[in-house]
Coordinates of C-alpha atoms and ligand atoms in Angstrom, one line a residue:
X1385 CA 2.3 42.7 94.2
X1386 CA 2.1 39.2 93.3
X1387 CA 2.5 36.7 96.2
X1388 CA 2.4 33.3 96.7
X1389 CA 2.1 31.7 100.3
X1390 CA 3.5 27.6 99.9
X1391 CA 1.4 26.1 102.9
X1392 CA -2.7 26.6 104.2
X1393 CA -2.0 25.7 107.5
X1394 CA -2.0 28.6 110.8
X1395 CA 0.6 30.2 109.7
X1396 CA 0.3 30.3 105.7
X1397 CA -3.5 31.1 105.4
X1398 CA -3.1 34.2 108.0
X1399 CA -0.3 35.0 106.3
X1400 CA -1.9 34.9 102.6
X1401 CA -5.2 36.5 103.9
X1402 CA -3.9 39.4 105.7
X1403 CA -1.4 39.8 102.4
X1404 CA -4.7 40.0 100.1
X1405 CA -6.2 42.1 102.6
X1406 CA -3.3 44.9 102.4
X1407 CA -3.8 44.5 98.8
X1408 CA -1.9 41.7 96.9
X1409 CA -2.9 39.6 94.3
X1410 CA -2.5 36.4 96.7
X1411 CA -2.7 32.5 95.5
X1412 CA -2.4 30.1 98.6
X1413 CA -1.2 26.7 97.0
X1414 CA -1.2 23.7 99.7
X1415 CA -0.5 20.3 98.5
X1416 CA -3.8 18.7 100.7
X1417 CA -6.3 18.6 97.8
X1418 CA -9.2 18.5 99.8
X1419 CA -7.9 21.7 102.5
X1420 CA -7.4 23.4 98.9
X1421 CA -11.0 22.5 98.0
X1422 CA -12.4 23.5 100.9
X1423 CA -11.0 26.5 100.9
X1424 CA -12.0 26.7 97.0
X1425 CA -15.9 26.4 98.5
X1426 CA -15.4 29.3 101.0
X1427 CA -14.8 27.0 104.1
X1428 CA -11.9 27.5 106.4
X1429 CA -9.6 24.1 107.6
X1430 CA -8.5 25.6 110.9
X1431 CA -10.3 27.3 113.9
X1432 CA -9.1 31.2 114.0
X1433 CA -11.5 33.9 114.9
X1434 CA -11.9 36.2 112.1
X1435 CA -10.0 34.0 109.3
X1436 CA -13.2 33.1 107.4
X1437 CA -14.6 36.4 107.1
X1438 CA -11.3 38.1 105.9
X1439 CA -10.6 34.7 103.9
X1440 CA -14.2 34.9 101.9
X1441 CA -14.0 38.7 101.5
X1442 CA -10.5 38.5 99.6
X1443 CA -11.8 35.4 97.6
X1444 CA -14.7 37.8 96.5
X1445 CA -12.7 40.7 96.0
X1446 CA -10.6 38.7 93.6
X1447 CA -7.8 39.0 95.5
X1448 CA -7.3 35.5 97.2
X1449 CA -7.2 32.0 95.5
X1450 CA -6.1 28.5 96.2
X1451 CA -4.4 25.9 94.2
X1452 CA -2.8 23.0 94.2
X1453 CA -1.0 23.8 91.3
X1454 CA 2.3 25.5 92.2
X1455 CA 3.9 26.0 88.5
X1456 CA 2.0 28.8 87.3
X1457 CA 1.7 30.4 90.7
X1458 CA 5.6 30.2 91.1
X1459 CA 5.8 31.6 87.3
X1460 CA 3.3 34.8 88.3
X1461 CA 4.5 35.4 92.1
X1462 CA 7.0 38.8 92.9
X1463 CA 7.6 36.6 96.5
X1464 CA 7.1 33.7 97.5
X1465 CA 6.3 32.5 101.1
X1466 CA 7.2 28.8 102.1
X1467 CA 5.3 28.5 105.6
X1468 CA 4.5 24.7 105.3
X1469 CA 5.1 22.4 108.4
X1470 CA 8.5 21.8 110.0
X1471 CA 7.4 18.9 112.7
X1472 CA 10.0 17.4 115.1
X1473 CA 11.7 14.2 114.3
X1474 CA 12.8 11.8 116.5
X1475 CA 16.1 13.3 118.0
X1476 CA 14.6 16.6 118.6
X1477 CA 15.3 18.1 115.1
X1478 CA 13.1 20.1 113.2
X1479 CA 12.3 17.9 109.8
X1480 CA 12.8 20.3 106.5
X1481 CA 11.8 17.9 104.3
X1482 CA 8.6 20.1 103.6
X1483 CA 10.4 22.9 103.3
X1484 CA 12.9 21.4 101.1
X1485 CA 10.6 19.7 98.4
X1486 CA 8.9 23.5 98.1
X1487 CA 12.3 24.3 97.5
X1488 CA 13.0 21.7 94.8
X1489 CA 9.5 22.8 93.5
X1490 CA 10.6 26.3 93.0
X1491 CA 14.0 25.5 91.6
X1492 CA 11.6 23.4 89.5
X1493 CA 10.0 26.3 88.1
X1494 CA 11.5 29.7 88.5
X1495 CA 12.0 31.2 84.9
X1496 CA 12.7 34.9 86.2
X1497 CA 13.9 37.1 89.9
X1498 CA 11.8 36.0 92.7
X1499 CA 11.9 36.8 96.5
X1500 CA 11.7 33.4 98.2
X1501 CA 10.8 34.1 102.3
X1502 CA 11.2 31.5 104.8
X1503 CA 8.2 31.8 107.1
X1504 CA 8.2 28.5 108.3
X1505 CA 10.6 28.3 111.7
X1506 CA 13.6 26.5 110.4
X1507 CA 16.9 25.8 111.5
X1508 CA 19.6 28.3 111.7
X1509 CA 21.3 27.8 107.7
X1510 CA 18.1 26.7 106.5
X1511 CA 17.9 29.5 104.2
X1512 CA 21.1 28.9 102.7
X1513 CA 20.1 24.8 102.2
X1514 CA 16.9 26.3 100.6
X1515 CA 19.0 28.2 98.2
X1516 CA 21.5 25.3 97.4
X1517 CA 18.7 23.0 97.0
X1518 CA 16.6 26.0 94.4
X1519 CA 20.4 26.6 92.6
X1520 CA 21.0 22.9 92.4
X1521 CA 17.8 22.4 90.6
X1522 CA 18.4 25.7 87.6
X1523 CA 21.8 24.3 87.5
X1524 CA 20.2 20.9 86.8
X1525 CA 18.0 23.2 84.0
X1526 CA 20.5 25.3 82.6
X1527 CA 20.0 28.2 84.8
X1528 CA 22.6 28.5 87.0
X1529 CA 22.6 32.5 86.4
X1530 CA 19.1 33.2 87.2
X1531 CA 18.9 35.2 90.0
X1532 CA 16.7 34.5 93.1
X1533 CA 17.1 35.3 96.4
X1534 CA 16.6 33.6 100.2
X1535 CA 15.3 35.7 103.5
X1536 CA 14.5 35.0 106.5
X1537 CA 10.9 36.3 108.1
X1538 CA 10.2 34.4 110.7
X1539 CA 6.7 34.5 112.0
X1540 CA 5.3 35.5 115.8
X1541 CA 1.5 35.2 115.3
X1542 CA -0.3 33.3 118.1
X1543 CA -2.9 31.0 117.6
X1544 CA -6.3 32.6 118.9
X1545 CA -5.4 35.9 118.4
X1546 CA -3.3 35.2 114.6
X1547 CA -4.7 38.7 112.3
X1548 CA -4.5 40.8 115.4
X1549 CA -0.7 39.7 115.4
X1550 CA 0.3 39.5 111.5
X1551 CA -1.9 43.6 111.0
X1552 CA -0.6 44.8 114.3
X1553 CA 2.8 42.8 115.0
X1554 CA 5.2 43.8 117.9
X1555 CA 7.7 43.5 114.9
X1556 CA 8.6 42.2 111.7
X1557 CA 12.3 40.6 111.9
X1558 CA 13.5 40.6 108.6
X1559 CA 16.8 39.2 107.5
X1560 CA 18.5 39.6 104.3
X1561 CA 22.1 38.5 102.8
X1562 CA 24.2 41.5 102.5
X1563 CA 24.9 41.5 98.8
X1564 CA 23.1 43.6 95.6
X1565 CA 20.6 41.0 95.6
X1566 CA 19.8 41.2 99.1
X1567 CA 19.3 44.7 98.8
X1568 CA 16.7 44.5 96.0
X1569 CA 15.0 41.5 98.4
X1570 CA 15.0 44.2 101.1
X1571 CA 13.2 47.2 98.8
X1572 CA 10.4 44.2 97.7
X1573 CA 10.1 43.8 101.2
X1574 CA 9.9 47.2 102.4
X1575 CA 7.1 47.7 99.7
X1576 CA 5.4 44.3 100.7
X1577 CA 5.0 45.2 104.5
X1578 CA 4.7 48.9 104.3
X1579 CA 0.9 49.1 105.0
X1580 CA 2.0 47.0 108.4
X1581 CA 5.1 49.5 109.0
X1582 CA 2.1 52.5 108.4
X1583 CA 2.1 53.7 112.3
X1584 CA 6.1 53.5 113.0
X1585 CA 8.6 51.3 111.3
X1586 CA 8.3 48.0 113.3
X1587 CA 10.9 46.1 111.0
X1588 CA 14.2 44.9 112.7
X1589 CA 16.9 44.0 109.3
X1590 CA 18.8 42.1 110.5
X1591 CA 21.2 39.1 108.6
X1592 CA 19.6 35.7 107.2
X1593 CA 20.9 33.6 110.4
X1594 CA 20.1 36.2 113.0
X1595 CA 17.0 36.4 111.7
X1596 CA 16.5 32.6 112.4
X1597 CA 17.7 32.1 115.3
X1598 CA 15.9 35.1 116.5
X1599 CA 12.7 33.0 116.7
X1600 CA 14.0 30.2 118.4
X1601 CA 15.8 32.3 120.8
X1602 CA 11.9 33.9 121.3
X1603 CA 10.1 30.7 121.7
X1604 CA 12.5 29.3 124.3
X1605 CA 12.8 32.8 126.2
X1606 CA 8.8 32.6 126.4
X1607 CA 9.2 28.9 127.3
X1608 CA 11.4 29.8 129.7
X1609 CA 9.5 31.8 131.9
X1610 CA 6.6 29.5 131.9
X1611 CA 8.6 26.8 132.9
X1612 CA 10.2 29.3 135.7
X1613 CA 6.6 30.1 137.3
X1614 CA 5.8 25.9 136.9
X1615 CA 8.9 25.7 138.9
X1616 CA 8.0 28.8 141.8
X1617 CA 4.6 27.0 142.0
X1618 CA 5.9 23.6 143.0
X1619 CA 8.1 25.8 145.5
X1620 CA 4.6 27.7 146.7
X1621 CA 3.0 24.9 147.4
X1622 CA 5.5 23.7 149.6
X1623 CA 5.9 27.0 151.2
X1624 CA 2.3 27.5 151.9
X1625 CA 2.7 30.5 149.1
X1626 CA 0.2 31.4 146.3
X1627 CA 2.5 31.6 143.2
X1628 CA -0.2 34.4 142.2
X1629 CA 0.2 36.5 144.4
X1630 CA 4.1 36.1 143.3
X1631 CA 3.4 36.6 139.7
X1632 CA 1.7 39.7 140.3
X1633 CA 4.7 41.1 142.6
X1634 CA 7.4 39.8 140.1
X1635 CA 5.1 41.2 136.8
X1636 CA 4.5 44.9 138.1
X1637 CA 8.3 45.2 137.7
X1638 CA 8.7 46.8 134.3
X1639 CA 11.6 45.4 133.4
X1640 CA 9.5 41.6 133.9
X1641 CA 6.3 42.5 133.1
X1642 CA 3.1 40.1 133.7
X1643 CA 3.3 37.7 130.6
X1644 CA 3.3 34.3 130.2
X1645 CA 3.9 34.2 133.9
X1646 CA 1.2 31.8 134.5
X1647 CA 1.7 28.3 136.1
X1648 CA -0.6 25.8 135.2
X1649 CA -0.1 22.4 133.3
X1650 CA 2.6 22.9 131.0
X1651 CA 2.9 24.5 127.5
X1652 CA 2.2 23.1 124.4
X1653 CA 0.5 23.8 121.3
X1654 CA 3.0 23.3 117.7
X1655 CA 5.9 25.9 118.2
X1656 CA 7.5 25.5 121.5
X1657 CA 7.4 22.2 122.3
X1658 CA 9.4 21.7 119.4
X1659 CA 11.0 24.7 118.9
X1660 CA 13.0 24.4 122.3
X1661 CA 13.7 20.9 120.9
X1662 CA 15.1 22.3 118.2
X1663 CA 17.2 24.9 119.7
X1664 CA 18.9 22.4 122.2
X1665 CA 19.8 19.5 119.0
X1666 CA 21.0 22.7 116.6
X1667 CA 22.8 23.5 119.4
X1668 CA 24.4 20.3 120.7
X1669 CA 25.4 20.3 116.8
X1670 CA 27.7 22.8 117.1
X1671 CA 28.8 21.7 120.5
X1672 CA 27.1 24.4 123.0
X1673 CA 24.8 22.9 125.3
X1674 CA 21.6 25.1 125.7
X1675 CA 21.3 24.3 130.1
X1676 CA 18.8 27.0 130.7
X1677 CA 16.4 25.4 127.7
X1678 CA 17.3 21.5 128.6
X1679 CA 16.1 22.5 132.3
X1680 CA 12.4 24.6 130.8
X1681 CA 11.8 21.2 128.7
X1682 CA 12.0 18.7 131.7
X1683 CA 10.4 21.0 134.0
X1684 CA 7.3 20.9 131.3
X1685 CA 7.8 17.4 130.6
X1686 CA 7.3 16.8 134.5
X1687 CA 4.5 20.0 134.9
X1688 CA 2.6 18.2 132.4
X1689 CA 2.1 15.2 134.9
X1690 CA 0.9 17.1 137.5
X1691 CA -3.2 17.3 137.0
X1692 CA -2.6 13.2 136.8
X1693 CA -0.8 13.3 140.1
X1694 CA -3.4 15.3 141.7
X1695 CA -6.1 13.1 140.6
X1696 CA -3.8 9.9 141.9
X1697 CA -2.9 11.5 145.3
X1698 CA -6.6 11.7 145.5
X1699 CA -8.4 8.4 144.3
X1700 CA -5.2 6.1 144.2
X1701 CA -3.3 4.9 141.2
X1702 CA -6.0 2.6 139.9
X1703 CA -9.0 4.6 138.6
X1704 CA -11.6 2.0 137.8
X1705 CA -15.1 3.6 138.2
X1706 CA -13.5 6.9 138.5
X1707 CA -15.5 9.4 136.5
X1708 CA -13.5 12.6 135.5
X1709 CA -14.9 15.7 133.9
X1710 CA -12.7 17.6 131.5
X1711 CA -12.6 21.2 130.8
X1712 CA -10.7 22.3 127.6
X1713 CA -8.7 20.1 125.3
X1714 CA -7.2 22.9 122.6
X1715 CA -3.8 23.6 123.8
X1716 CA -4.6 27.0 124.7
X1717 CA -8.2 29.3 123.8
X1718 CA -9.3 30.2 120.5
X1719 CA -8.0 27.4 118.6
X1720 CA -8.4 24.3 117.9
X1721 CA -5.1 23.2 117.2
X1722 CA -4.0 19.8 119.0
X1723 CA -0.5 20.0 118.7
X1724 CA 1.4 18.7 121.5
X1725 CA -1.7 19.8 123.8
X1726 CA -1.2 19.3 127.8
X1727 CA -4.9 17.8 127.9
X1728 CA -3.4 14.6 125.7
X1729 CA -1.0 13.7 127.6
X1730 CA -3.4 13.7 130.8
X1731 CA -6.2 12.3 129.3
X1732 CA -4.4 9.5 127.8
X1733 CA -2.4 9.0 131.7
X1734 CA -5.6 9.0 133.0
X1735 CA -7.6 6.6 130.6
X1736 CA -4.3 4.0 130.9
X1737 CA -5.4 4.2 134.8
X1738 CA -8.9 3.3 133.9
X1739 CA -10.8 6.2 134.4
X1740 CA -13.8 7.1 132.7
X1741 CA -13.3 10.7 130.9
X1742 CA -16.2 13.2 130.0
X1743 CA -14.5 16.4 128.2
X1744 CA -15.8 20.0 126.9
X1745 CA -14.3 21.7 124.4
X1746 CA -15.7 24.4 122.4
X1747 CA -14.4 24.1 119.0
X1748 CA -11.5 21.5 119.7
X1749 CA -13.7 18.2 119.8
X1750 CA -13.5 16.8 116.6
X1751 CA -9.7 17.3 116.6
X1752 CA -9.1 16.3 120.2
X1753 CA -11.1 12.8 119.4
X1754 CA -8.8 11.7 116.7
X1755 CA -5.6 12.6 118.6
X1756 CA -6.5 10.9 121.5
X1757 CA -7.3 7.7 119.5
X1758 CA -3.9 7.7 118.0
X1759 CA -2.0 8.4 121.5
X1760 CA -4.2 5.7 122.8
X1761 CA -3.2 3.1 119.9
X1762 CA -7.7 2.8 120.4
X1763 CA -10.2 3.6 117.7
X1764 CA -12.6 5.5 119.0
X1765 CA -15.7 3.2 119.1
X1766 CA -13.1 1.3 121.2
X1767 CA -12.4 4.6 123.2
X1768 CA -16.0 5.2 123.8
X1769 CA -16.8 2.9 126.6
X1770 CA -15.0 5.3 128.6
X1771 CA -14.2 8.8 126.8
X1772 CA -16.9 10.7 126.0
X1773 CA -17.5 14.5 124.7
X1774 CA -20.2 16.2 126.3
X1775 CA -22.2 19.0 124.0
X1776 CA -21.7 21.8 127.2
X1777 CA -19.8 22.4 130.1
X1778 CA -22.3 21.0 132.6
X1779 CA -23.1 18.2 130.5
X1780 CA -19.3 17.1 131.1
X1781 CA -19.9 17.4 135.0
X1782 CA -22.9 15.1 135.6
X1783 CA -21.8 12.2 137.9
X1784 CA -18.1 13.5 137.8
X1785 CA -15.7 13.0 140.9
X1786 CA -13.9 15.3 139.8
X1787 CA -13.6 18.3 137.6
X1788 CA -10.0 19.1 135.7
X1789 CA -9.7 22.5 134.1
X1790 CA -7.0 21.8 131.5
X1791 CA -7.5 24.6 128.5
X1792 CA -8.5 28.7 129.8
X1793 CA -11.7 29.1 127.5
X1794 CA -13.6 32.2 128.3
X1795 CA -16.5 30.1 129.2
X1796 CA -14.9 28.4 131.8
X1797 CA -13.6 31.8 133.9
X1798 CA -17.2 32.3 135.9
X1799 CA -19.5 29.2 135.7
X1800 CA -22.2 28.4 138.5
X1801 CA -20.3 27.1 141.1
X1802 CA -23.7 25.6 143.1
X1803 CA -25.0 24.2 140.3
X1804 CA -21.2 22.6 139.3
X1805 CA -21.4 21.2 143.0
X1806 CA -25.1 20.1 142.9
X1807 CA -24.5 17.9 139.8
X1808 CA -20.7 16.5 140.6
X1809 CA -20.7 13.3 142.6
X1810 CA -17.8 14.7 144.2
X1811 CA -17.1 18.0 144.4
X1812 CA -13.6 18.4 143.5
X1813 CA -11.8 20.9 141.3
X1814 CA -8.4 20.3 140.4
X1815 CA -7.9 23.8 138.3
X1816 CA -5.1 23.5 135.9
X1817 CA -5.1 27.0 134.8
X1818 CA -5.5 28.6 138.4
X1819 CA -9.0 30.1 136.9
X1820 CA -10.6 30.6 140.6
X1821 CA -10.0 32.0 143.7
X1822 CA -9.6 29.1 146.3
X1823 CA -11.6 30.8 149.0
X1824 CA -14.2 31.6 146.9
X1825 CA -14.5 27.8 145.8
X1826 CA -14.5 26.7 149.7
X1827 CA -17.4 28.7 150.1
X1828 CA -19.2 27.5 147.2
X1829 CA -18.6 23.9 148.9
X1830 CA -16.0 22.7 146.2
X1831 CA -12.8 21.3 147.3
X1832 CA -10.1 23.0 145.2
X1833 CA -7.0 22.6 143.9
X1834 CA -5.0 25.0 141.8
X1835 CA -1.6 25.2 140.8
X1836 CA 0.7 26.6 143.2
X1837 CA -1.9 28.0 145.1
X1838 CA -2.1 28.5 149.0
X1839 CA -5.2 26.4 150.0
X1840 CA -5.2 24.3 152.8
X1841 CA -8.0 22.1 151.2
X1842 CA -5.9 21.5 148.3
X1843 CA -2.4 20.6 150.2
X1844 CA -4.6 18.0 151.9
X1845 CA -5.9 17.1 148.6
X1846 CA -2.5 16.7 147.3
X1847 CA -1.1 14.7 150.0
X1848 CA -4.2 12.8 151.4
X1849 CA -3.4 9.1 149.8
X1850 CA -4.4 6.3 150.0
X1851 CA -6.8 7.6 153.3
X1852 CA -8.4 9.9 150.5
X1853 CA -8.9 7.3 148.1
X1854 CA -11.0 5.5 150.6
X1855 CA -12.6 8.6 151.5
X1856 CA -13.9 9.1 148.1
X1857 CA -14.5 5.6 147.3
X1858 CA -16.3 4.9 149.8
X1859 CA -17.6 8.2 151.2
X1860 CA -20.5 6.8 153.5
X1861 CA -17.6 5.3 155.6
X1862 CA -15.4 7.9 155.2
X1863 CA -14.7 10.7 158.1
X1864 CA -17.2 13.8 158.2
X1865 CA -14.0 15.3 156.4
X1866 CA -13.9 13.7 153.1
X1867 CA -11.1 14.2 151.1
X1868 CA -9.5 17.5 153.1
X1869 CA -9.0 15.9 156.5
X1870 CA -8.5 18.3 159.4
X1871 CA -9.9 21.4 157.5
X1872 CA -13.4 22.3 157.6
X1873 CA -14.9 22.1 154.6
X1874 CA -16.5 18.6 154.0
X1875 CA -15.8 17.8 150.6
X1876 CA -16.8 15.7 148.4
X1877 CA -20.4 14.0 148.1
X1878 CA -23.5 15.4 146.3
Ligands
NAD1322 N1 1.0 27.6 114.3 C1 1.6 28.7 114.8 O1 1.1 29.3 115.8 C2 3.0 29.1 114.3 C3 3.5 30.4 114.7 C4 4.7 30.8 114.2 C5 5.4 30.0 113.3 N2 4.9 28.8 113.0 C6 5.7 27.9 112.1 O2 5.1 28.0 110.8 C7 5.3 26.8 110.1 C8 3.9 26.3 109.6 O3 3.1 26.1 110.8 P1 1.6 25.8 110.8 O4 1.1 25.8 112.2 O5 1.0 26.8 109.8 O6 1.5 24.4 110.1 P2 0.2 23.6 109.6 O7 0.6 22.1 109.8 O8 -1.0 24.2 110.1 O9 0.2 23.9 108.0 C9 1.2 23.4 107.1 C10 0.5 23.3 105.8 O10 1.6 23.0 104.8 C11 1.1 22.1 103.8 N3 2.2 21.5 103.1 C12 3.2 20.7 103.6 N4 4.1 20.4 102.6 C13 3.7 21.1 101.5 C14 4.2 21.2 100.2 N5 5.3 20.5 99.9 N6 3.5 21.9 99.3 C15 2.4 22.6 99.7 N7 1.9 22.5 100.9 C16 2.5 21.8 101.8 C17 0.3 21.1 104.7 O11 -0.6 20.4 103.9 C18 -0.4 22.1 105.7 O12 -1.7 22.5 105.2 C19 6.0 25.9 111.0 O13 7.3 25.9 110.8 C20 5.7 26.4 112.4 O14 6.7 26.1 113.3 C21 3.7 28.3 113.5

């Protein structure tokens, strides 16, 4: 089949790979000139393990090219994906004004019966302004009777783990009008995903605006139950209660099962963020109020602030001559995407505070230094006096008063705890992804603070003040307790 895929981001160059791979003649057109020429030369734009080998392999098999031409690919294609960005806008709504110029672009072009696929996550009755906006255009031509038709496949893939997903998905939601037309959408469809449907049938047909809202209503369910374990572990700290041991009572029930269970410091990354933004203003527009979603966005909004809080509890609200290390800026592992990423938001709190920032990142630097210079409003030669990147993991630790584990990379689940402590100049870890085991980080000599986790080093940690502040400040005239007054491990100094 002949496919094109409108869009080289995440979600378009997964989607146009994985097509070649199962077969297609595959063109990726993305309006970016120098993404497409990249891409022309064999390199890849965005960080996704496997993507460049399967990319290059289908661009020498013949199967996969880019453009930035969409004419003669919308002339050649059977279907044709639009999976271009759909970023919030100020009031919470998702902006279609890519989606809609690909749109215009195909009504533009289209000379014969083509397939048109949302992938992008658009609004419920985006489909149906994507077909007004293609018929407006062959009206505009003189084609008012070709016929064309507009479904709905919304896509699931996660970032870090994107071909596993689109080969091997959970499911394939599918939604087609119920007319002639959407029936011969439905058999191109059938024959496009049947090598993914090889195993069992994993596609759910469903209509065009169940379809859509079907992947908002998965985004804010998954949202949801982040924001529910934020919310236990601000309740388990008070209670004295690790909020893992919960999550691994509450997950062994089959009907909750153990994921996205996790507190830590908020989600981000480029779907839910906006998505449940999305779902609460398409909602409000049709006068339902979406409480359950409102309540997972301000409880995010407020988890995001906690690493900031911890650090403030501990040195005091002015952070001059504070040096923090920085574990992990991608917005989760194995990506390097940016997008609404927790470690922003903290690093930019912290910065305005005056610290002095030192952050590892395995892939995510390059991206994480020019988002943080446009939160800041700073270039970054400006930003340089007091954000630095180190090349490793230790590196980032040398001098550090404290260490904030903000992203889960593999490479930070089982560092060298002695040598972390031998090189901090104080040795506290504030452990935004609950990666360690508090009792084993009191025995390495580390005062430790997770997320909802019982540790009586880190409930002093939380609430010791302005007392702590001086502690660490000025350690030499600090109590033989440091930070964690009344519990036994001396904390901070090297
Ligand atoms: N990233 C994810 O994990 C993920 C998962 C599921 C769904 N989605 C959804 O998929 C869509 C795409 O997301 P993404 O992360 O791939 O975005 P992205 O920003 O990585 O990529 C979008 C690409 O579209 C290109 N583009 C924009 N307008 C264009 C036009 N008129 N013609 C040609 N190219 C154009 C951009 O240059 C960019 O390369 C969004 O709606 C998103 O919500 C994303």
């Amino acid at each position: 089949m002949n496919v094109l895929v409108v869009g080289a981001g995440y979600v378009g160059l997964v989607t146009a790979a994985c097509l070649a791979e199962s077969g297609n003649r595959v063109v990726g057109v993305d309006q970016d000139p120098a993404r497409v020429a990249l891409l022309q030369a064999g390199g890849i734009p965005i960080y996704e393990p496997g993507l460049d080998e399967l990319v290059v392999r289908n661009q020498h098999a013949g199967r996969l090219s880019f453009s930035t031409s969409l004419a003669q690919a919308i002339a050649d294609a059977d279907v044709i994906f639009i999976a271009v960005g759909t970023p919030p806008m100020e009031d919470g709504s998702a902006d279609l004004q890519h989606v809609l110029a690909v749109a215009e672009q195909i009504g533009h072009h289209l000379t014969d019966f083509k397939v048109v696929v949302n992938k992008s996550t658009v609004p419920v009755g985006t489909a149906a302004d994507v077909h007004a906006t293609i018929l407006a255009r062959l009206q505009a031509r003189g084609l008012a009777e070709q016929a064309f038709v507009v479904v709905s496949n919304p896509e699931f893939l996660k970032e870090g783990a994107a071909i596993e997903d689109f080969m091997r998905p959970d499911r394939i939601v599918i939604g087609v009008p119920d007319t002639p037309l959407g029936e011969r959408a439905r058999q191109v469809m059938t024959r496009l995903y049947q090598p993914f449907n090889r195993h069992h049938d994993r596609t759910v047909w469903m209509d065009v605006v169940s379809a859509e809202l079907t992947k908002y209503a998965a985004n804010a369910m998954l949202a949801t139950r982040i924001s529910f374990m934020n919310e236990m572990a601000l309740l388990a700290d008070q209670l004295g209660a690790d909020v893992d041991c919960v999550r691994r009572g509450m997950g062994s029930d089959q009907r909750i099962g153990h994921s996205f269970l996790y507190a830590g410091t908020g989600y981000g990354g480029s779907c839910f963020p906006k998505d449940t933004r999305a779902l609460v203003h398409t909602a409000a527009h049709r006068g339902v109020r979406m409480r359950v979603v409102e309540a997972v966005e301000a409880v995010n909004a407020r988890q995001k602030d906690t690493l900031v809080q911890l650090v403030t509890g501990t040195f005091g609200s002015d952070l001059r001559g504070v040096r923090l290390a920085v574990w992990g800026l991608a917005f989760k592992p194995n990506t390097n995407d940016m997008r609404e990423a927790p470690s922003r938001h903290i690093m930019a709190a912290l910065y305005r505070l005056g610290a002095t920032l030192c952050a590892y990142d395995p892939v995510a630097v390059t991206e994480a230094r020019a988002a943080l210079s446009t939160d800041l409003g700073h270039s970054p030669t400006e930003m340089g006096q007091r954000v630095s990147f180190a090349d490793n993991p230790m590196q980032a630790l040398a001098g550090a008063d404290a260490l904030l584990v903000v992203t889960e990379w593999k490479c930070f689940h089982n560092p060298d705890f002695p040598a972390m402590a031998q090189c901090m100049r104080h040795r506290i870890v504030l452990d935004g992804r609950n990666l360690y085991e508090p009792l084993v980080m009191q025995e390495a000599g580390l005062a430790y603070q997770g997320i909802g986790r019982r540790n009586a080093l880190g409930r002093q940690v939380v609430g010791a003040g302005p007392q702590a502040l001086r502690t660490v400040r000025h350690p030499a005239s600090a109590p033989a307790h440091g930070v964690a007054q009344g519990v036994d491990t001396a904390v901070p100094t090297s």
